[in-house]
Coordinates of C-alpha atoms in Angstrom, one line a residue:
Chain A
M26 CA 15.4 -11.4 -18.3
A27 CA 16.3 -8.5 -20.8
D28 CA 12.9 -8.7 -22.5
P29 CA 10.5 -7.7 -19.4
L30 CA 12.9 -5.0 -18.7
R31 CA 12.9 -3.7 -22.2
A32 CA 9.1 -4.0 -22.3
Y33 CA 8.9 -2.0 -19.1
A34 CA 11.1 0.8 -20.2
L35 CA 9.0 1.1 -23.5
L36 CA 5.8 1.3 -21.6
A37 CA 7.1 3.8 -18.9
W38 CA 8.2 5.9 -21.6
T39 CA 4.9 6.0 -23.6
W40 CA 3.1 6.9 -20.3
C41 CA 5.6 9.7 -19.8
R42 CA 4.8 11.2 -23.2
A43 CA 1.3 10.8 -22.8
L44 CA 1.3 12.7 -19.5
A45 CA 3.6 15.4 -21.1
Q46 CA 0.6 16.3 -23.1
Y47 CA -1.1 18.1 -19.9
P48 CA 2.1 19.7 -18.7
L49 CA 0.3 22.0 -16.1
S50 CA -1.2 18.9 -14.5
L51 CA 1.9 17.0 -14.3
A52 CA 3.7 19.9 -12.9
L53 CA 1.3 20.2 -10.2
L54 CA 1.0 16.6 -9.5
T55 CA 4.8 16.5 -8.9
A56 CA 4.5 19.7 -6.8
A57 CA 1.7 17.6 -4.8
Q58 CA 4.4 14.9 -4.2
A59 CA 6.8 17.5 -3.3
V60 CA 4.4 19.2 -0.8
A61 CA 3.6 15.7 0.8
V62 CA 7.1 15.0 1.4
A63 CA 7.6 18.5 3.0
A64 CA 4.6 18.1 5.0
E65 CA 5.7 14.6 6.4
L66 CA 9.2 15.8 7.3
A67 CA 7.7 18.8 8.9
A68 CA 5.7 16.7 11.1
V69 CA 8.5 14.4 12.1
M70 CA 10.8 17.5 12.7
F71 CA 7.7 19.2 15.0
V72 CA 7.8 15.9 16.9
F73 CA 11.5 15.6 17.7
T74 CA 11.5 19.5 18.3
R75 CA 8.8 19.0 21.1
A76 CA 10.2 15.8 22.4
G77 CA 13.9 16.5 22.2
E78 CA 14.8 13.0 22.2
L79 CA 12.8 10.0 21.3
A80 CA 14.3 6.5 22.0
G81 CA 17.9 8.0 22.1
F82 CA 17.3 9.5 18.5
G83 CA 17.4 13.4 18.0
A84 CA 16.2 15.4 15.1
R85 CA 19.3 14.7 12.9
E86 CA 19.2 10.9 13.2
A87 CA 15.5 11.2 12.6
L88 CA 16.0 13.0 9.7
L89 CA 18.2 10.2 8.2
V90 CA 15.7 7.6 9.2
Y91 CA 13.1 9.7 7.5
G92 CA 14.9 10.3 4.3
L93 CA 16.0 6.5 4.0
A94 CA 12.3 5.3 4.3
A95 CA 10.8 8.2 2.1
L96 CA 13.5 7.4 -0.6
A97 CA 13.0 3.6 -0.7
F98 CA 9.1 4.3 -0.5
S99 CA 9.0 6.7 -3.3
L100 CA 11.4 4.6 -5.7
A101 CA 9.1 1.6 -5.1
D102 CA 6.0 3.7 -5.7
L103 CA 7.6 5.0 -8.8
L104 CA 8.7 1.5 -10.3
L105 CA 5.8 -0.4 -9.0
G106 CA 3.0 1.6 -7.4
S107 CA 0.6 1.2 -10.2
V108 CA 0.2 -2.5 -9.1
E109 CA -2.2 -1.2 -6.3
R110 CA -4.8 -0.8 -9.2
L111 CA -5.2 -4.4 -9.9
G112 CA -8.6 -4.6 -8.4
E113 CA -9.8 -1.9 -10.4
H114 CA -8.4 -3.6 -13.8
I115 CA -9.9 -6.8 -12.8
R116 CA -13.4 -5.0 -12.3
L117 CA -13.3 -3.3 -15.6
G118 CA -11.9 -6.4 -17.5
S119 CA -8.7 -4.6 -18.5
F120 CA -6.8 -7.2 -16.6
D121 CA -8.1 -9.8 -19.2
T122 CA -6.6 -7.7 -21.9
M123 CA -3.2 -7.5 -20.1
L124 CA -3.3 -11.4 -19.9
V125 CA -3.6 -11.9 -23.9
R126 CA -0.8 -9.6 -24.8
P127 CA 2.5 -11.1 -25.2
V128 CA 4.1 -9.1 -22.2
S129 CA 4.4 -10.1 -18.6
P130 CA 1.1 -9.2 -17.1
L131 CA 2.9 -7.7 -14.1
V132 CA 5.0 -5.4 -16.2
Q133 CA 2.2 -4.0 -17.9
L134 CA 0.2 -3.5 -14.4
A135 CA 3.4 -2.0 -13.0
T136 CA 3.9 0.5 -15.9
D137 CA 0.1 1.5 -16.3
Q138 CA 0.0 5.0 -15.8
F139 CA 3.6 5.1 -14.8
S140 CA 4.2 8.9 -13.8
P141 CA 7.3 10.5 -13.6
R142 CA 5.7 12.7 -10.8
R143 CA 6.8 10.4 -8.1
L144 CA 10.3 11.7 -8.6
G145 CA 8.6 14.8 -6.7
K146 CA 9.0 12.8 -3.7
A147 CA 12.2 10.6 -4.4
V148 CA 14.3 13.8 -5.2
P149 CA 13.6 15.6 -1.7
A150 CA 13.9 12.5 0.1
L151 CA 17.4 11.8 -1.3
G152 CA 18.2 15.3 -0.5
A153 CA 17.1 14.6 3.3
V154 CA 19.4 11.6 3.2
V155 CA 22.2 13.7 2.0
V156 CA 21.7 16.7 4.5
A157 CA 21.4 14.2 7.5
L158 CA 24.5 12.4 6.4
A159 CA 26.4 15.6 6.1
G160 CA 25.2 16.9 9.8
L161 CA 25.8 13.8 11.5
D162 CA 29.0 12.6 12.8
V163 CA 29.3 9.4 10.5
D164 CA 32.3 7.2 10.6
W165 CA 32.9 7.1 7.0
T166 CA 35.0 3.9 6.3
V167 CA 35.0 2.3 2.6
Q168 CA 32.7 -0.6 3.7
R169 CA 30.0 2.3 4.9
A170 CA 30.2 4.1 1.6
L171 CA 30.0 1.0 -0.5
L172 CA 27.0 -0.4 1.5
L173 CA 24.9 2.7 1.5
P174 CA 23.8 2.3 -1.9
V175 CA 23.2 -1.4 -1.4
L176 CA 20.9 -0.7 1.7
V177 CA 19.0 1.9 -0.2
V178 CA 18.3 -0.5 -3.3
S179 CA 17.5 -3.5 -0.7
G180 CA 15.2 -1.1 1.0
T181 CA 13.4 -0.2 -2.2
V182 CA 13.2 -4.0 -3.3
V183 CA 11.7 -4.9 0.2
C184 CA 8.9 -1.9 -0.3
C185 CA 8.3 -3.1 -4.0
A186 CA 7.9 -6.6 -2.8
V187 CA 5.5 -5.6 -0.1
W188 CA 3.6 -3.7 -2.5
V189 CA 3.1 -6.6 -5.0
I190 CA 2.1 -8.9 -2.2
G191 CA -0.5 -6.3 -1.0
A192 CA -1.8 -5.8 -4.5
C193 CA -2.1 -9.6 -4.7
V194 CA -4.8 -9.6 -2.0
Q195 CA -7.0 -8.2 -4.6
F196 CA -7.0 -11.3 -6.4
F197 CA -8.8 -13.0 -3.6
V198 CA -10.9 -10.0 -2.2
L199 CA -11.6 -7.7 -5.1
D200 CA -12.6 -4.5 -2.9
A201 CA -9.5 -4.8 -0.8
R202 CA -7.5 -2.1 -2.0
E203 CA -7.3 -0.4 1.3
V204 CA -6.0 -3.4 3.2
A205 CA -2.7 -3.3 1.1
N206 CA -2.6 0.5 2.0
S207 CA -2.1 -0.4 5.7
V208 CA 1.1 -2.5 4.9
T209 CA 2.4 0.1 2.0
Y210 CA 1.5 3.6 3.2
G211 CA 1.0 2.3 6.8
G212 CA 4.7 0.7 6.5
Q213 CA 5.9 4.1 5.2
A214 CA 4.3 5.8 8.2
L215 CA 5.9 3.3 10.4
T216 CA 9.3 3.3 8.9
E217 CA 9.3 7.2 9.2
Y218 CA 10.3 7.2 12.7
P219 CA 13.1 5.2 14.2
L220 CA 11.4 1.9 15.2
A221 CA 12.6 1.9 18.9
V222 CA 10.0 4.6 19.3
Y223 CA 7.4 2.0 18.9
G224 CA 8.6 -0.5 21.6
R225 CA 10.0 -4.0 21.5
K226 CA 6.8 -5.7 19.8
V227 CA 6.6 -3.6 17.1
V228 CA 10.6 -4.0 16.3
Y229 CA 10.1 -7.6 16.3
A230 CA 7.1 -7.7 14.3
A231 CA 8.8 -5.4 11.7
T232 CA 12.0 -7.5 11.7
F233 CA 10.6 -11.1 11.5
A234 CA 7.1 -10.7 10.4
V235 CA 6.7 -7.9 8.0
P236 CA 10.5 -7.0 7.4
L237 CA 10.0 -3.2 7.2
A238 CA 12.9 -2.7 9.6
F239 CA 15.3 -3.4 6.7
V240 CA 14.0 -0.1 4.9
S241 CA 15.2 2.4 7.2
W242 CA 15.9 1.1 10.7
Q243 CA 18.7 -1.3 10.4
P244 CA 20.5 0.8 7.9
A245 CA 20.3 3.8 10.0
L246 CA 21.5 1.7 12.9
Y247 CA 24.5 0.6 10.7
L248 CA 25.3 4.0 9.3
L249 CA 25.3 5.5 12.8
D250 CA 27.1 2.7 14.5
R251 CA 24.4 2.3 17.1
P252 CA 23.9 -1.0 19.1
D253 CA 20.5 -2.5 18.8
P254 CA 18.5 -1.1 21.5
F255 CA 16.7 -4.5 21.9
G256 CA 19.8 -6.6 21.7
L257 CA 19.2 -7.8 18.3
P258 CA 22.3 -9.5 16.7
A259 CA 24.6 -7.1 14.7
W260 CA 24.7 -9.0 11.7
L261 CA 21.0 -8.2 10.8
R262 CA 22.3 -4.8 9.5
F263 CA 23.8 -6.7 6.7
A264 CA 20.9 -9.1 6.2
S265 CA 18.9 -6.3 4.0
P266 CA 19.9 -7.9 0.6
A267 CA 19.2 -11.5 1.8
V268 CA 15.9 -10.2 3.1
A269 CA 14.8 -8.3 -0.1
A270 CA 16.0 -11.6 -2.2
V271 CA 13.7 -13.8 0.0
L272 CA 10.7 -11.2 -0.2
C273 CA 10.9 -10.9 -3.8
L274 CA 10.6 -15.0 -4.2
A275 CA 7.6 -14.8 -1.6
A276 CA 6.2 -12.0 -3.9
A277 CA 6.7 -13.8 -7.1
A278 CA 5.2 -16.9 -5.4
V279 CA 2.1 -14.9 -4.4
W280 CA 1.6 -13.5 -7.6
R281 CA 1.7 -16.7 -9.5
T282 CA -0.6 -18.1 -7.0
G283 CA -3.3 -15.3 -7.7
L284 CA -2.6 -15.4 -11.3
R285 CA -3.3 -19.1 -11.4
R286 CA -6.4 -18.6 -9.2
Y287 CA -7.6 -15.7 -11.2
R288 CA -11.1 -16.2 -13.0
S289 CA -12.2 -13.3 -15.1
T290 CA -15.2 -11.3 -14.0
G291 CA -17.0 -12.4 -17.2
S292 CA -18.5 -10.5 -20.0
Chain B
M2 CA -36.9 19.4 -1.9
R3 CA -38.1 15.9 -2.4
I4 CA -35.6 15.7 -5.2
Y5 CA -32.5 16.4 -2.8
F6 CA -33.8 13.6 -0.5
A7 CA -33.8 11.2 -3.4
V8 CA -30.2 12.3 -4.3
F9 CA -29.2 12.0 -0.5
A10 CA -30.6 8.4 -0.8
C11 CA -28.6 7.6 -4.0
G12 CA -25.4 8.6 -2.2
L13 CA -26.1 6.6 0.8
R14 CA -26.9 3.5 -1.2
R15 CA -23.9 3.8 -3.8
Y16 CA -21.5 3.7 -1.0
S17 CA -23.1 0.8 1.0
G18 CA -22.6 -1.3 -2.1
Y19 CA -18.9 -1.8 -1.3
R20 CA -18.8 -3.8 1.9
A21 CA -15.4 -5.4 1.7
A22 CA -14.2 -1.9 0.7
T23 CA -15.7 -0.4 3.9
A24 CA -14.4 -3.2 6.2
A25 CA -10.9 -2.7 4.7
G26 CA -11.0 1.3 5.1
V27 CA -11.9 0.7 9.0
F28 CA -8.9 -1.8 9.1
T29 CA -6.6 0.5 7.4
N30 CA -7.8 3.6 9.4
S31 CA -7.1 1.6 12.6
V32 CA -3.5 0.6 11.8
F33 CA -2.7 4.2 10.7
G34 CA -4.3 5.3 14.2
A35 CA -2.3 2.6 16.1
I36 CA 1.1 3.9 14.4
S37 CA 0.2 7.5 15.3
A38 CA -0.8 6.8 18.7
L39 CA 2.4 5.0 19.6
V40 CA 4.5 7.7 18.3
L41 CA 2.5 10.4 20.1
L42 CA 2.6 8.0 23.4
A43 CA 6.4 8.1 23.3
V44 CA 6.3 11.8 22.6
F45 CA 4.1 12.6 25.7
A46 CA 6.3 10.2 27.8
A47 CA 9.1 12.5 27.3
R48 CA 6.9 15.8 27.7
P49 CA 3.6 14.9 29.7
H50 CA 1.9 18.4 28.9
I51 CA 2.0 20.1 25.3
N52 CA -0.2 23.1 24.7
G53 CA -3.0 21.7 27.0
Y54 CA -2.8 18.0 25.6
D55 CA -1.8 15.0 27.7
A56 CA -1.2 11.5 26.3
A57 CA -4.8 10.4 26.7
D58 CA -6.1 13.7 24.6
A59 CA -3.4 13.0 22.0
V60 CA -4.3 9.3 21.4
T61 CA -8.0 10.6 21.5
H62 CA -6.9 13.2 18.9
V63 CA -5.6 10.5 16.8
Y64 CA -8.7 8.1 16.5
V65 CA -11.3 11.1 16.3
A66 CA -9.0 12.2 13.3
Q67 CA -9.1 8.7 12.0
A68 CA -12.9 8.3 12.5
L69 CA -13.4 11.7 10.6
I70 CA -11.4 10.8 7.5
A71 CA -14.4 8.9 5.9
P72 CA -17.1 11.5 6.5
V73 CA -15.3 14.6 5.9
A74 CA -13.4 12.8 2.9
I75 CA -10.1 14.7 3.7
M76 CA -8.0 12.4 1.5
G77 CA -11.0 11.8 -1.0
P78 CA -13.1 10.7 -2.7
Q79 CA -13.4 13.7 -4.6
L80 CA -16.8 15.0 -5.9
D81 CA -17.9 13.0 -9.1
L82 CA -18.7 16.5 -10.4
A83 CA -14.7 16.9 -10.8
E84 CA -14.7 14.2 -13.4
R85 CA -18.0 15.3 -15.1
V86 CA -16.5 18.7 -15.6
R87 CA -13.6 17.0 -17.4
T88 CA -15.7 14.9 -19.5
G89 CA -18.4 17.3 -20.1
D90 CA -21.1 15.5 -18.6
V91 CA -21.8 18.4 -16.4
A92 CA -23.6 19.9 -19.2
I93 CA -26.4 17.4 -18.4
D94 CA -26.4 18.3 -14.5
L95 CA -26.7 21.8 -15.6
L96 CA -30.1 20.9 -17.5
R97 CA -31.5 19.2 -14.7
P98 CA -34.5 21.0 -12.8
A99 CA -32.3 21.2 -9.6
H100 CA -29.4 23.5 -8.5
L101 CA -25.9 22.1 -9.1
A102 CA -24.4 22.8 -5.6
P103 CA -27.5 21.5 -3.6
W104 CA -27.5 18.4 -5.7
W105 CA -24.0 17.5 -5.2
L106 CA -24.2 18.5 -1.5
A107 CA -27.2 16.1 -1.1
H108 CA -25.5 13.3 -2.8
D109 CA -22.3 13.9 -0.6
L110 CA -24.3 14.2 2.6
G111 CA -25.6 10.7 1.8
R112 CA -21.8 9.3 1.5
A113 CA -20.9 11.2 4.6
A114 CA -24.1 9.4 6.5
F115 CA -22.9 6.0 5.4
G116 CA -19.4 6.9 6.4
V117 CA -20.4 8.1 10.0
V118 CA -22.1 4.7 10.8
F119 CA -20.0 2.2 8.9
R120 CA -16.5 3.8 9.1
S121 CA -16.3 6.4 12.0
V122 CA -18.2 4.5 14.6
P123 CA -16.3 1.0 14.0
T124 CA -12.8 2.8 13.7
F125 CA -13.2 4.7 16.9
A126 CA -14.6 1.6 18.6
L127 CA -11.3 -0.4 17.6
G128 CA -9.2 2.6 19.0
A129 CA -11.2 2.7 22.2
A130 CA -10.4 -1.1 22.5
L131 CA -6.7 -0.8 21.9
F132 CA -5.8 2.5 23.9
P133 CA -7.7 4.5 26.8
L134 CA -9.6 7.4 25.1
V135 CA -11.2 10.3 26.5
L136 CA -14.9 10.4 26.1
P137 CA -17.2 13.6 26.4
G138 CA -18.8 13.3 29.8
D139 CA -22.6 14.4 29.2
P140 CA -25.3 14.5 26.5
V141 CA -24.7 18.2 25.9
R142 CA -21.0 17.6 25.0
W143 CA -22.1 14.7 22.7
A144 CA -24.5 16.9 21.1
A145 CA -21.9 19.5 20.5
A146 CA -19.6 16.8 19.0
A147 CA -22.3 15.7 16.7
A148 CA -23.0 19.2 15.4
S149 CA -19.3 19.8 14.8
L150 CA -19.1 16.6 12.9
V151 CA -22.1 17.9 10.7
L152 CA -20.3 21.2 10.3
A153 CA -16.9 19.6 9.4
V154 CA -18.8 17.5 6.6
L155 CA -20.1 20.7 5.3
I156 CA -16.6 22.3 5.2
G157 CA -15.2 19.3 3.6
F158 CA -17.9 19.4 1.0
G159 CA -17.4 23.1 0.4
L160 CA -13.7 22.7 -0.2
R161 CA -13.9 19.7 -2.5
Y162 CA -16.9 21.5 -4.4
L163 CA -14.3 24.3 -5.0
Y164 CA -11.7 22.2 -6.2
A165 CA -14.2 20.5 -8.8
L166 CA -15.3 24.0 -9.8
A167 CA -11.6 24.9 -10.9
G168 CA -11.9 22.3 -13.5
F169 CA -14.2 24.8 -15.4
W170 CA -11.2 27.1 -15.8
L171 CA -8.3 24.5 -15.8
L172 CA -10.1 21.5 -17.6
D173 CA -8.4 19.2 -15.5
A174 CA -8.8 19.4 -11.7
R175 CA -6.7 16.6 -10.8
G176 CA -3.3 18.6 -10.2
V177 CA -5.2 21.2 -8.0
T178 CA -6.9 18.5 -6.2
A179 CA -3.6 16.5 -5.5
V180 CA -2.0 19.6 -4.0
A181 CA -5.1 20.4 -1.9
V182 CA -5.3 16.9 -0.4
M183 CA -1.6 17.2 0.8
V184 CA -2.2 20.6 2.2
A185 CA -5.4 19.5 3.9
G186 CA -3.7 16.5 5.6
F187 CA -1.2 18.7 7.2
A188 CA -3.2 21.9 7.9
S189 CA -6.1 20.1 9.3
G190 CA -4.4 18.2 12.2
Q191 CA -5.0 15.0 10.5
L192 CA -1.2 14.1 10.1
L193 CA -0.2 15.7 13.4
P194 CA -2.2 17.3 16.0
L195 CA -1.6 21.3 15.6
V196 CA -0.7 21.6 19.2
L197 CA 2.6 19.9 18.3
F198 CA 3.4 22.7 15.8
P199 CA 5.5 25.6 16.3
D200 CA 3.2 28.1 18.0
P201 CA 3.1 30.7 15.2
L202 CA 2.4 28.2 12.5
A203 CA -0.2 26.7 14.5
A204 CA -2.0 30.0 15.1
L205 CA -2.0 30.7 11.5
L206 CA -3.3 27.2 10.5
R207 CA -5.9 27.6 13.1
A208 CA -7.6 30.5 11.3
L209 CA -8.0 28.5 8.0
P210 CA -10.8 26.4 7.1
W211 CA -8.9 23.0 7.1
A212 CA -8.7 23.5 11.1
G213 CA -12.5 23.0 11.0
L214 CA -12.3 19.7 9.4
I215 CA -10.3 17.8 12.2
Q216 CA -8.5 20.0 14.8
V217 CA -11.7 21.9 15.8
P218 CA -13.9 18.9 16.0
V219 CA -11.2 17.0 18.0
E220 CA -11.1 20.0 20.6
V221 CA -14.9 20.1 20.6
F222 CA -15.0 16.5 21.5
L223 CA -12.3 17.1 24.2
D224 CA -13.7 20.4 25.4
K225 CA -10.3 22.2 25.1
D226 CA -9.9 25.9 25.9
T227 CA -7.6 26.4 22.9
L228 CA -10.8 26.6 20.7
P229 CA -11.7 29.9 19.0
G230 CA -13.3 32.1 22.1
G231 CA -11.9 29.6 24.4
H232 CA -14.9 27.2 24.4
I233 CA -17.2 24.9 22.4
A234 CA -19.3 27.3 21.1
G235 CA -16.7 29.6 19.6
G236 CA -15.4 26.5 17.8
L237 CA -18.9 25.6 16.5
A238 CA -19.3 29.2 15.2
F239 CA -15.6 29.0 13.7
Q240 CA -16.9 26.1 11.8
A241 CA -20.2 27.5 10.9
A242 CA -18.7 30.6 9.6
W243 CA -16.3 28.8 7.3
A244 CA -18.8 26.4 6.2
A245 CA -21.1 29.3 5.2
A246 CA -18.3 31.4 3.8
L247 CA -17.0 28.2 1.5
L248 CA -20.6 27.4 0.3
A249 CA -21.2 31.0 -0.5
L250 CA -18.1 31.1 -2.6
G251 CA -19.1 27.8 -4.3
A252 CA -22.6 29.4 -5.4
L253 CA -21.0 32.4 -6.4
L254 CA -18.6 30.6 -8.7
T255 CA -21.1 28.2 -9.8
A256 CA -23.0 30.9 -11.7
R257 CA -19.6 32.4 -13.2
A258 CA -18.6 28.6 -14.2
A259 CA -21.9 27.8 -15.8
R260 CA -21.5 30.9 -18.2
R261 CA -18.1 29.4 -19.3
V262 CA -19.6 25.9 -20.4
V263 CA -19.7 25.3 -24.3
V264 CA -21.9 22.5 -25.0
Q265 CA -20.6 20.8 -28.3
G266 CA -23.8 19.0 -29.6
G267 CA -24.3 16.7 -32.5

């Protein structure tokens, strides 16, 4: 267990030092992430300013939901975002190189071109969560305070697992990187708004099929102490860690299946 | 002139090679479209009319915007020129018996032409299958929409050509490009229709070239009186003016940039 983590830290740090050689580009790439958060957040706020309330959620609640979604997504992007380039590595043959090295190929893939620029998104997202929680009338119990970090970590793990599963599609269809985008980036776009906005079918699909509801929707319901608008049981709010664990097992299984099926592109 | 047709054909052929990627792109554009459409339907259920848009207009906006993503390349791909500036291969481009900007324009038009047929049309058709969309009523308006699409592609090229030229001064245009892509998504009406923005901000963004990528083509498609001058012709003139200005600026800077190139030979 310790070994892959050490390898991960070492490789990630190597990439950080490499990127520091182009400081202006790194600063601009980080700024671009911050601009992205600002743009997305502005869009969400414009929507709520125009509509007043959507599905019983006002602008402040929406800020919380957006912040939770963006935080989990950007942390997952920071830690594992590079896996989406699997198809490229397969095509160029560099994936074969990873397989012969004595480090887990998943670690190598995840740390490839690791970039601290993604903190440009995570930090403002954390700020949004803090501002939203400060502005909302949250009933702060010990349980809520303790569960908040657990829910954020679970949401991040859910995003990570979705990312790995999405990337594994490229083991089977080489050019299909964009299909994964529809669940990774698409998942982020979906979870940015309170899920009730999309109606019952989408909420059910995001709870039981692709469990993105545990990234921002269920945690927000818990923090705000709201009843579930679609009558789903309240214990689902505490299911995030279990869902994250199950999804990780699924991701590991898909990754192993893909790896076993992998035949190099040749010379 | 024949050389540019050959380059156009190259661009067309190059992108036709990735069939699975094209299908995946259509799928992803449709999923994003559905997510945005559901949000906007909820907004318009609460407020049925916002700045001349109703629910059907908003959903049409979403799918025209998703259909335009590929041809105007608002989120990329960037021109290969940018990478060639970084690696120095641009020296070879400058030696060719063809001008730099028209060469890359021809290549990009080939890419865009492929995108219109195999990305835009299927994406919009999927949208029309899922949601009730508003279509232009007569052939003249279809022609105007087509003209608007061509002008949007030219603006898209003009902007990306300038990003690529930035590499001559910065050596690495990736940072500039990353910021520009984010600004473009927001300022063009791709992320959210500009009609939902606060009015002063919307007025400002409507004057900038990015509006010509998505918002103006959508309003030409819908025949909205919020267009510059209040009618379709005004919208097309706005796009044509920005396309001309960006291409002229590109030509001017190309001459400057070419003087900065140092070719290290061996």
